[in-house]
Amino acid sequence: MPNSSLTTLTARGLLLDMDGTLVNSDAAVERVWRAWAAEHGVDFADVLKVVHGRQGYSTMAVLLPDRPMEENHADNRDMLARETAETEGIVPVPGAPEFMAALAALPHALVTSADIGLATARMDAAGLPMPDLRVTAESVSASKPDPEGFLKGAVELGFAPADCVVFEDSPAGIEAGRAAGMRVVGVGERAAELEPTAHVPDLTRIRIEALPDGAIRLHLTD
């Protein structure tokens, strides 16, 4: 592959974001949030700058800084219902089915800003298996870019943060992974300029190797 380079990382556990990393839900997210922006008089271009990777109430707090947080949480419940029902156009990120199959017997967890209902709807729509271990919106008190979700994921897997690698696509998610003291593989165009530890255009560029001592070696081609 011309002008490509290979990066190798070794980890004990992998922590996987969902939207933009495993599942391409951009069309569904943008339909729902475009309607929200119109309802609240917010420029949709401003929404796009912050919506990816965050819980809805956190996005609202950035866009409507003077609105009481309890209103954001109430609005977020409505948005979750809308997003859970909006599955048209949701597809796996290229290489996601093979990537998840390669991880099936290896330590990994989903760490997503979606709640369990939304996560299940989107993983099902994309035809991807739901990991046995997952940290969803119900599991944390703070949204990405806070590192709480990734730190909880590491605890669930039983590994130190330094032994985990995060897969993320958004600025909020990459910031959260770094703040957790983890290495971050950036996936997709959004992640390319965010200075992750390594970057891949999609999941077809990753080869998973299970090592005899139980560690996981990642072979990444950019």
mmCIF file of C-alpha atoms in Angstrom:
data_model
loop_
_atom_site.group_PDB
_atom_site.id
_atom_site.type_symbol
_atom_site.label_atom_id
_atom_site.label_comp_id
_atom_site.label_asym_id
_atom_site.label_seq_id
_atom_site.Cartn_x
_atom_site.Cartn_y
_atom_site.Cartn_z
ATOM 1 C CA MET A 1 0.000 0.000 0.000
ATOM 2 C CA PRO A 2 1.789 3.189 -1.136
ATOM 3 C CA ASN A 3 2.636 5.909 1.396
ATOM 4 C CA SER A 4 1.304 3.817 4.290
ATOM 5 C CA SER A 5 2.995 3.013 7.566
ATOM 6 C CA LEU A 6 2.588 0.234 10.096
ATOM 7 C CA THR A 7 2.154 0.837 13.824
ATOM 8 C CA THR A 8 2.165 -1.976 16.378
ATOM 9 C CA LEU A 9 0.606 -1.658 19.826
ATOM 10 C CA THR A 10 0.317 -4.287 22.552
ATOM 11 C CA ALA A 11 -2.489 -4.222 25.123
ATOM 12 C CA ARG A 12 -4.286 -6.377 27.673
ATOM 13 C CA GLY A 13 -7.746 -4.974 27.013
ATOM 14 C CA LEU A 14 -9.516 -2.945 24.344
ATOM 15 C CA LEU A 15 -12.167 -0.283 24.979
ATOM 16 C CA LEU A 16 -14.400 0.451 22.017
ATOM 17 C CA ASP A 17 -16.475 3.521 21.325
ATOM 18 C CA MET A 18 -19.584 2.806 19.232
ATOM 19 C CA ASP A 19 -20.822 5.691 17.053
ATOM 20 C CA GLY A 20 -18.288 6.562 14.373
ATOM 21 C CA THR A 21 -15.931 3.803 15.539
ATOM 22 C CA LEU A 22 -17.918 0.588 15.073
ATOM 23 C CA VAL A 23 -21.178 1.971 13.704
ATOM 24 C CA ASN A 24 -21.698 4.690 11.104
ATOM 25 C CA SER A 25 -24.735 6.449 12.537
ATOM 26 C CA ASP A 26 -23.936 9.927 11.227
ATOM 27 C CA ALA A 27 -27.029 10.151 9.030
ATOM 28 C CA ALA A 28 -29.372 9.206 11.889
ATOM 29 C CA VAL A 29 -27.617 11.457 14.409
ATOM 30 C CA GLU A 30 -27.705 14.412 12.054
ATOM 31 C CA ARG A 31 -31.392 13.971 11.202
ATOM 32 C CA VAL A 32 -32.404 14.004 14.854
ATOM 33 C CA TRP A 33 -30.095 16.839 15.885
ATOM 34 C CA ARG A 34 -30.961 18.963 12.856
ATOM 35 C CA ALA A 35 -34.584 18.879 14.023
ATOM 36 C CA TRP A 36 -33.515 19.727 17.582
ATOM 37 C CA ALA A 37 -31.425 22.660 16.358
ATOM 38 C CA ALA A 38 -34.374 24.054 14.397
ATOM 39 C CA GLU A 39 -36.645 23.726 17.442
ATOM 40 C CA HIS A 40 -34.205 25.651 19.644
ATOM 41 C CA GLY A 41 -32.908 28.252 17.189
ATOM 42 C CA VAL A 42 -29.389 26.817 17.180
ATOM 43 C CA ASP A 43 -27.166 26.881 14.086
ATOM 44 C CA PHE A 44 -26.797 23.259 12.960
ATOM 45 C CA ALA A 45 -23.172 23.929 11.996
ATOM 46 C CA ASP A 46 -22.486 24.626 15.672
ATOM 47 C CA VAL A 47 -24.217 21.365 16.624
ATOM 48 C CA LEU A 48 -21.943 19.382 14.313
ATOM 49 C CA LYS A 49 -18.869 20.796 16.029
ATOM 50 C CA VAL A 50 -19.741 19.242 19.398
ATOM 51 C CA VAL A 51 -22.404 16.531 19.037
ATOM 52 C CA HIS A 52 -20.199 13.544 18.210
ATOM 53 C CA GLY A 53 -19.011 11.488 21.169
ATOM 54 C CA ARG A 54 -20.975 13.263 23.911
ATOM 55 C CA GLN A 55 -24.140 12.468 25.777
ATOM 56 C CA GLY A 56 -27.004 14.657 24.600
ATOM 57 C CA TYR A 57 -27.270 16.744 27.761
ATOM 58 C CA SER A 58 -23.552 17.590 27.482
ATOM 59 C CA THR A 59 -24.001 18.724 23.868
ATOM 60 C CA MET A 60 -26.966 20.869 24.931
ATOM 61 C CA ALA A 61 -24.964 22.436 27.762
ATOM 62 C CA VAL A 62 -22.300 23.576 25.291
ATOM 63 C CA LEU A 63 -24.846 24.939 22.804
ATOM 64 C CA LEU A 64 -27.238 26.507 25.347
ATOM 65 C CA PRO A 65 -24.918 27.538 28.192
ATOM 66 C CA ASP A 66 -27.558 29.638 29.988
ATOM 67 C CA ARG A 67 -30.187 26.908 30.107
ATOM 68 C CA PRO A 68 -30.632 25.093 33.453
ATOM 69 C CA MET A 69 -29.017 21.659 33.424
ATOM 70 C CA GLU A 70 -32.235 19.982 34.586
ATOM 71 C CA GLU A 71 -33.854 21.138 31.329
ATOM 72 C CA ASN A 72 -30.978 19.595 29.383
ATOM 73 C CA HIS A 73 -31.433 16.274 31.178
ATOM 74 C CA ALA A 74 -35.193 16.317 30.501
ATOM 75 C CA ASP A 75 -34.594 17.174 26.845
ATOM 76 C CA ASN A 76 -31.946 14.460 26.661
ATOM 77 C CA ARG A 77 -34.504 11.800 27.616
ATOM 78 C CA ASP A 78 -36.661 12.875 24.686
ATOM 79 C CA MET A 79 -33.669 12.888 22.342
ATOM 80 C CA LEU A 80 -32.684 9.365 23.392
ATOM 81 C CA ALA A 81 -36.159 8.131 22.500
ATOM 82 C CA ARG A 82 -35.972 9.856 19.108
ATOM 83 C CA GLU A 83 -32.499 8.512 18.377
ATOM 84 C CA THR A 84 -33.393 4.971 19.432
ATOM 85 C CA ALA A 85 -36.298 4.953 16.968
ATOM 86 C CA GLU A 86 -34.166 6.441 14.151
ATOM 87 C CA THR A 87 -32.176 3.538 12.698
ATOM 88 C CA GLU A 88 -32.501 4.145 8.946
ATOM 89 C CA GLY A 89 -29.110 4.330 7.276
ATOM 90 C CA ILE A 90 -27.144 2.891 10.185
ATOM 91 C CA VAL A 91 -24.373 0.615 8.877
ATOM 92 C CA PRO A 92 -21.170 -0.894 10.256
ATOM 93 C CA VAL A 93 -17.945 1.008 9.774
ATOM 94 C CA PRO A 94 -15.918 -0.824 7.085
ATOM 95 C CA GLY A 95 -14.177 -3.785 8.687
ATOM 96 C CA ALA A 96 -16.280 -3.698 11.880
ATOM 97 C CA PRO A 97 -17.821 -7.185 11.488
ATOM 98 C CA GLU A 98 -14.406 -8.797 11.009
ATOM 99 C CA PHE A 99 -12.889 -6.684 13.797
ATOM 100 C CA MET A 100 -15.574 -7.727 16.284
ATOM 101 C CA ALA A 101 -15.242 -11.374 15.239
ATOM 102 C CA ALA A 102 -11.495 -11.224 15.862
ATOM 103 C CA LEU A 103 -12.134 -9.838 19.368
ATOM 104 C CA ALA A 104 -14.839 -12.310 20.335
ATOM 105 C CA ALA A 105 -12.647 -14.337 22.704
ATOM 106 C CA LEU A 106 -10.385 -11.448 23.778
ATOM 107 C CA PRO A 107 -10.841 -8.900 26.598
ATOM 108 C CA HIS A 108 -12.846 -5.949 25.286
ATOM 109 C CA ALA A 109 -15.687 -3.676 26.337
ATOM 110 C CA LEU A 110 -17.983 -1.143 24.726
ATOM 111 C CA VAL A 111 -17.716 2.378 26.193
ATOM 112 C CA THR A 112 -20.396 4.582 24.661
ATOM 113 C CA SER A 113 -22.247 7.803 25.403
ATOM 114 C CA ALA A 114 -25.462 6.046 24.316
ATOM 115 C CA ASP A 115 -27.741 4.430 26.871
ATOM 116 C CA ILE A 116 -28.282 0.672 26.667
ATOM 117 C CA GLY A 117 -31.448 1.011 24.577
ATOM 118 C CA LEU A 118 -29.814 3.224 21.979
ATOM 119 C CA ALA A 119 -26.614 1.167 21.949
ATOM 120 C CA THR A 120 -28.580 -2.037 21.408
ATOM 121 C CA ALA A 121 -30.681 -0.475 18.626
ATOM 122 C CA ARG A 122 -27.630 0.777 16.752
ATOM 123 C CA MET A 123 -25.492 -2.345 17.162
ATOM 124 C CA ASP A 124 -28.460 -4.461 16.013
ATOM 125 C CA ALA A 125 -29.118 -2.150 13.047
ATOM 126 C CA ALA A 126 -25.468 -2.485 12.014
ATOM 127 C CA GLY A 127 -25.534 -6.270 12.489
ATOM 128 C CA LEU A 128 -22.786 -6.214 15.127
ATOM 129 C CA PRO A 129 -22.594 -8.303 18.321
ATOM 130 C CA MET A 130 -23.008 -6.449 21.608
ATOM 131 C CA PRO A 131 -19.962 -7.021 23.856
ATOM 132 C CA ASP A 132 -20.687 -8.790 27.137
ATOM 133 C CA LEU A 133 -19.025 -5.911 28.986
ATOM 134 C CA ARG A 134 -20.275 -2.404 28.278
ATOM 135 C CA VAL A 135 -20.219 1.013 29.922
ATOM 136 C CA THR A 136 -23.238 3.014 28.759
ATOM 137 C CA ALA A 137 -24.767 6.346 29.736
ATOM 138 C CA GLU A 138 -26.486 4.772 32.746
ATOM 139 C CA SER A 139 -23.114 3.635 34.116
ATOM 140 C CA VAL A 140 -21.456 7.048 34.497
ATOM 141 C CA SER A 141 -22.064 10.393 36.150
ATOM 142 C CA ALA A 142 -20.175 12.428 33.538
ATOM 143 C CA SER A 143 -20.092 12.405 29.736
ATOM 144 C CA LYS A 144 -17.021 12.175 27.563
ATOM 145 C CA PRO A 145 -14.630 14.068 27.442
ATOM 146 C CA ASP A 146 -14.601 13.077 31.107
ATOM 147 C CA PRO A 147 -12.526 9.862 31.415
ATOM 148 C CA GLU A 148 -14.958 8.145 33.822
ATOM 149 C CA GLY A 149 -16.383 5.761 31.219
ATOM 150 C CA PHE A 150 -13.025 4.496 30.034
ATOM 151 C CA LEU A 151 -11.719 4.140 33.586
ATOM 152 C CA LYS A 152 -14.794 2.085 34.480
ATOM 153 C CA GLY A 153 -14.244 -0.032 31.381
ATOM 154 C CA ALA A 154 -10.690 -0.794 32.489
ATOM 155 C CA VAL A 155 -11.972 -1.805 35.934
ATOM 156 C CA GLU A 156 -14.584 -4.081 34.353
ATOM 157 C CA LEU A 157 -11.857 -5.788 32.314
ATOM 158 C CA GLY A 158 -9.553 -5.997 35.329
ATOM 159 C CA PHE A 159 -6.638 -4.098 33.799
ATOM 160 C CA ALA A 160 -4.728 -0.920 34.582
ATOM 161 C CA PRO A 161 -5.439 2.048 32.294
ATOM 162 C CA ALA A 162 -1.946 1.839 30.828
ATOM 163 C CA ASP A 163 -2.683 -1.722 29.701
ATOM 164 C CA CYS A 164 -5.759 -0.669 27.713
ATOM 165 C CA VAL A 165 -6.127 0.780 24.232
ATOM 166 C CA VAL A 166 -9.114 2.931 23.327
ATOM 167 C CA PHE A 167 -10.707 3.033 19.853
ATOM 168 C CA GLU A 168 -12.389 6.388 19.209
ATOM 169 C CA ASP A 169 -13.413 8.750 16.423
ATOM 170 C CA SER A 170 -14.479 12.010 18.107
ATOM 171 C CA PRO A 171 -12.623 14.880 19.797
ATOM 172 C CA ALA A 172 -14.545 14.290 23.046
ATOM 173 C CA GLY A 173 -13.766 10.571 23.004
ATOM 174 C CA ILE A 174 -10.091 10.949 22.164
ATOM 175 C CA GLU A 175 -9.733 13.556 24.917
ATOM 176 C CA ALA A 176 -11.439 11.164 27.354
ATOM 177 C CA GLY A 177 -9.126 8.301 26.423
ATOM 178 C CA ARG A 178 -6.049 10.441 26.889
ATOM 179 C CA ALA A 179 -7.345 11.773 30.225
ATOM 180 C CA ALA A 180 -7.802 8.156 31.358
ATOM 181 C CA GLY A 181 -4.095 7.536 30.752
ATOM 182 C CA MET A 182 -4.723 5.193 27.841
ATOM 183 C CA ARG A 183 -3.368 4.938 24.340
ATOM 184 C CA VAL A 184 -5.896 5.880 21.695
ATOM 185 C CA VAL A 185 -6.390 4.549 18.174
ATOM 186 C CA GLY A 186 -8.252 7.183 16.175
ATOM 187 C CA VAL A 187 -10.675 5.735 13.631
ATOM 188 C CA GLY A 188 -11.893 7.626 10.572
ATOM 189 C CA GLU A 189 -11.613 11.089 9.105
ATOM 190 C CA ARG A 190 -12.726 12.993 12.225
ATOM 191 C CA ALA A 191 -9.908 11.460 14.251
ATOM 192 C CA ALA A 192 -7.108 12.061 11.758
ATOM 193 C CA GLU A 193 -6.056 15.492 13.047
ATOM 194 C CA LEU A 194 -6.692 14.913 16.756
ATOM 195 C CA GLU A 195 -3.256 13.456 17.558
ATOM 196 C CA PRO A 196 -4.289 9.996 18.736
ATOM 197 C CA THR A 197 -1.541 7.510 19.516
ATOM 198 C CA ALA A 198 -2.192 5.927 16.109
ATOM 199 C CA HIS A 199 -4.747 6.452 13.336
ATOM 200 C CA VAL A 200 -6.552 4.204 10.868
ATOM 201 C CA PRO A 201 -9.024 5.275 8.150
ATOM 202 C CA ASP A 202 -11.350 2.426 9.125
ATOM 203 C CA LEU A 203 -11.288 -0.980 10.795
ATOM 204 C CA THR A 204 -10.131 -2.831 7.672
ATOM 205 C CA ARG A 205 -6.659 -1.487 8.489
ATOM 206 C CA ILE A 206 -6.331 -3.428 11.741
ATOM 207 C CA ARG A 207 -5.047 -6.959 12.258
ATOM 208 C CA ILE A 208 -5.575 -8.540 15.675
ATOM 209 C CA GLU A 209 -3.011 -11.010 17.026
ATOM 210 C CA ALA A 210 -3.645 -12.937 20.258
ATOM 211 C CA LEU A 211 -0.337 -13.548 22.044
ATOM 212 C CA PRO A 212 0.429 -16.675 24.111
ATOM 213 C CA ASP A 213 0.551 -14.675 27.373
ATOM 214 C CA GLY A 214 -2.982 -13.363 26.825
ATOM 215 C CA ALA A 215 -1.965 -9.959 25.509
ATOM 216 C CA ILE A 216 -3.326 -8.498 22.285
ATOM 217 C CA ARG A 217 -1.085 -7.181 19.545
ATOM 218 C CA LEU A 218 -2.605 -4.632 17.171
ATOM 219 C CA HIS A 219 -1.130 -4.199 13.705
ATOM 220 C CA LEU A 220 -2.371 -0.851 12.349
ATOM 221 C CA THR A 221 -1.896 0.462 8.806
ATOM 222 C CA ASP A 222 -2.722 4.116 8.198
#
